XYZ file of C-alpha atoms in Angstrom:
112
model
C -12.860 14.369 -6.081
C -15.882 12.124 -6.546
C -13.693 9.006 -6.405
C -12.135 10.259 -3.193
C -15.556 10.825 -1.633
C -16.438 7.198 -2.429
C -13.529 5.814 -0.396
C -14.665 3.289 2.200
C -13.960 3.818 5.887
C -12.333 0.386 6.276
C -9.591 -1.308 4.294
C -11.567 -4.545 4.062
C -13.642 -3.040 1.263
C -12.873 -2.671 -2.434
C -10.293 0.097 -2.810
C -10.312 0.432 -6.597
C -11.817 3.905 -6.136
C -8.671 4.839 -4.175
C -6.548 3.938 -7.196
C -8.846 6.003 -9.415
C -8.674 8.929 -6.989
C -4.856 8.835 -6.985
C -4.780 8.767 -10.782
C -7.080 11.785 -11.071
C -5.296 13.730 -8.335
C -2.051 13.133 -10.259
C -3.728 14.400 -13.406
C -4.913 17.544 -11.638
C -1.435 18.147 -10.195
C 0.210 17.666 -13.601
C -2.223 19.729 -15.657
C -2.973 22.503 -13.179
C 0.070 22.984 -10.924
C -0.997 26.504 -9.942
C -4.621 25.655 -9.187
C -6.151 26.598 -5.867
C -7.014 22.893 -5.491
C -3.391 21.688 -5.476
C -3.004 21.563 -1.684
C -6.271 19.680 -1.232
C -5.335 17.312 -4.047
C -1.988 16.527 -2.398
C -3.615 15.885 0.994
C -6.380 13.737 -0.444
C -3.951 11.804 -2.631
C -1.862 11.047 0.471
C -4.974 9.789 2.284
C -5.883 7.514 -0.630
C -2.320 6.175 -0.834
C -2.342 5.549 2.907
C -5.498 3.448 2.582
C -3.929 1.440 -0.242
C -0.769 0.887 1.790
C -2.739 -0.172 4.869
C -4.632 -2.734 2.782
C -1.409 -4.189 1.370
C 0.117 -4.370 4.853
C -3.016 -6.038 6.213
C -2.804 -8.715 3.521
C 0.954 -9.104 4.073
C 0.375 -9.603 7.808
C -2.181 -12.302 6.982
C 0.362 -14.098 4.786
C 2.967 -13.863 7.549
C 0.566 -15.507 10.005
C -0.102 -18.229 7.433
C 3.679 -18.669 7.004
C 3.329 -17.932 3.295
C 6.458 -15.832 3.350
C 6.965 -15.343 -0.370
C 3.456 -13.895 -0.682
C 4.028 -11.645 2.336
C 7.334 -10.526 0.900
C 5.705 -9.507 -2.362
C 3.136 -7.393 -0.530
C 5.707 -5.703 1.713
C 7.956 -4.945 -1.254
C 5.004 -3.566 -3.215
C 4.329 -1.067 -0.447
C 7.988 -0.059 -0.314
C 8.347 0.326 -4.089
C 5.036 1.698 -5.237
C 3.182 3.384 -2.444
C 6.157 4.920 -0.637
C 4.479 6.072 2.558
C 7.337 5.056 4.802
C 5.854 6.768 7.843
C 2.906 4.385 7.662
C 5.043 1.283 7.622
C 6.097 1.509 11.273
C 7.419 -1.932 12.221
C 6.609 -3.538 8.903
C 10.179 -3.129 7.652
C 11.083 -5.734 10.247
C 8.316 -7.947 8.887
C 9.770 -7.578 5.404
C 13.143 -8.811 6.547
C 11.552 -11.535 8.644
C 9.688 -12.767 5.544
C 12.926 -12.765 3.543
C 14.808 -14.670 6.232
C 12.038 -17.265 6.624
C 11.906 -17.711 2.858
C 15.669 -18.224 2.640
C 15.610 -20.699 5.524
C 12.773 -22.656 3.920
C 14.507 -22.740 0.534
C 17.777 -23.963 2.087
C 15.959 -26.484 4.283
C 13.993 -27.912 1.340
C 17.079 -28.194 -0.847
C 18.940 -30.390 1.678
């Protein structure tokens, strides 16, 4: 819980404590599935994961604006594969496909 309490308010800060919090919430859930802390652990883990996803999406949006589509694509895919908070993603699925399309167009254009 101490890692969770150290989480910053904004995603522009170092979020390594969020990763630590998720790891320890997972440990609590695995080792003590009947604990009275399970519900709180699940809620707090979801909050930490949401912060991590928001940070990745923020960076991906930056790469999209810079037209660095392969970098944006990697960030969007990372959120989809690893963080799995699909509710958070909102319109970012469209951004993922936009990044893929732009990357394909650039690859085909440069190979001509």
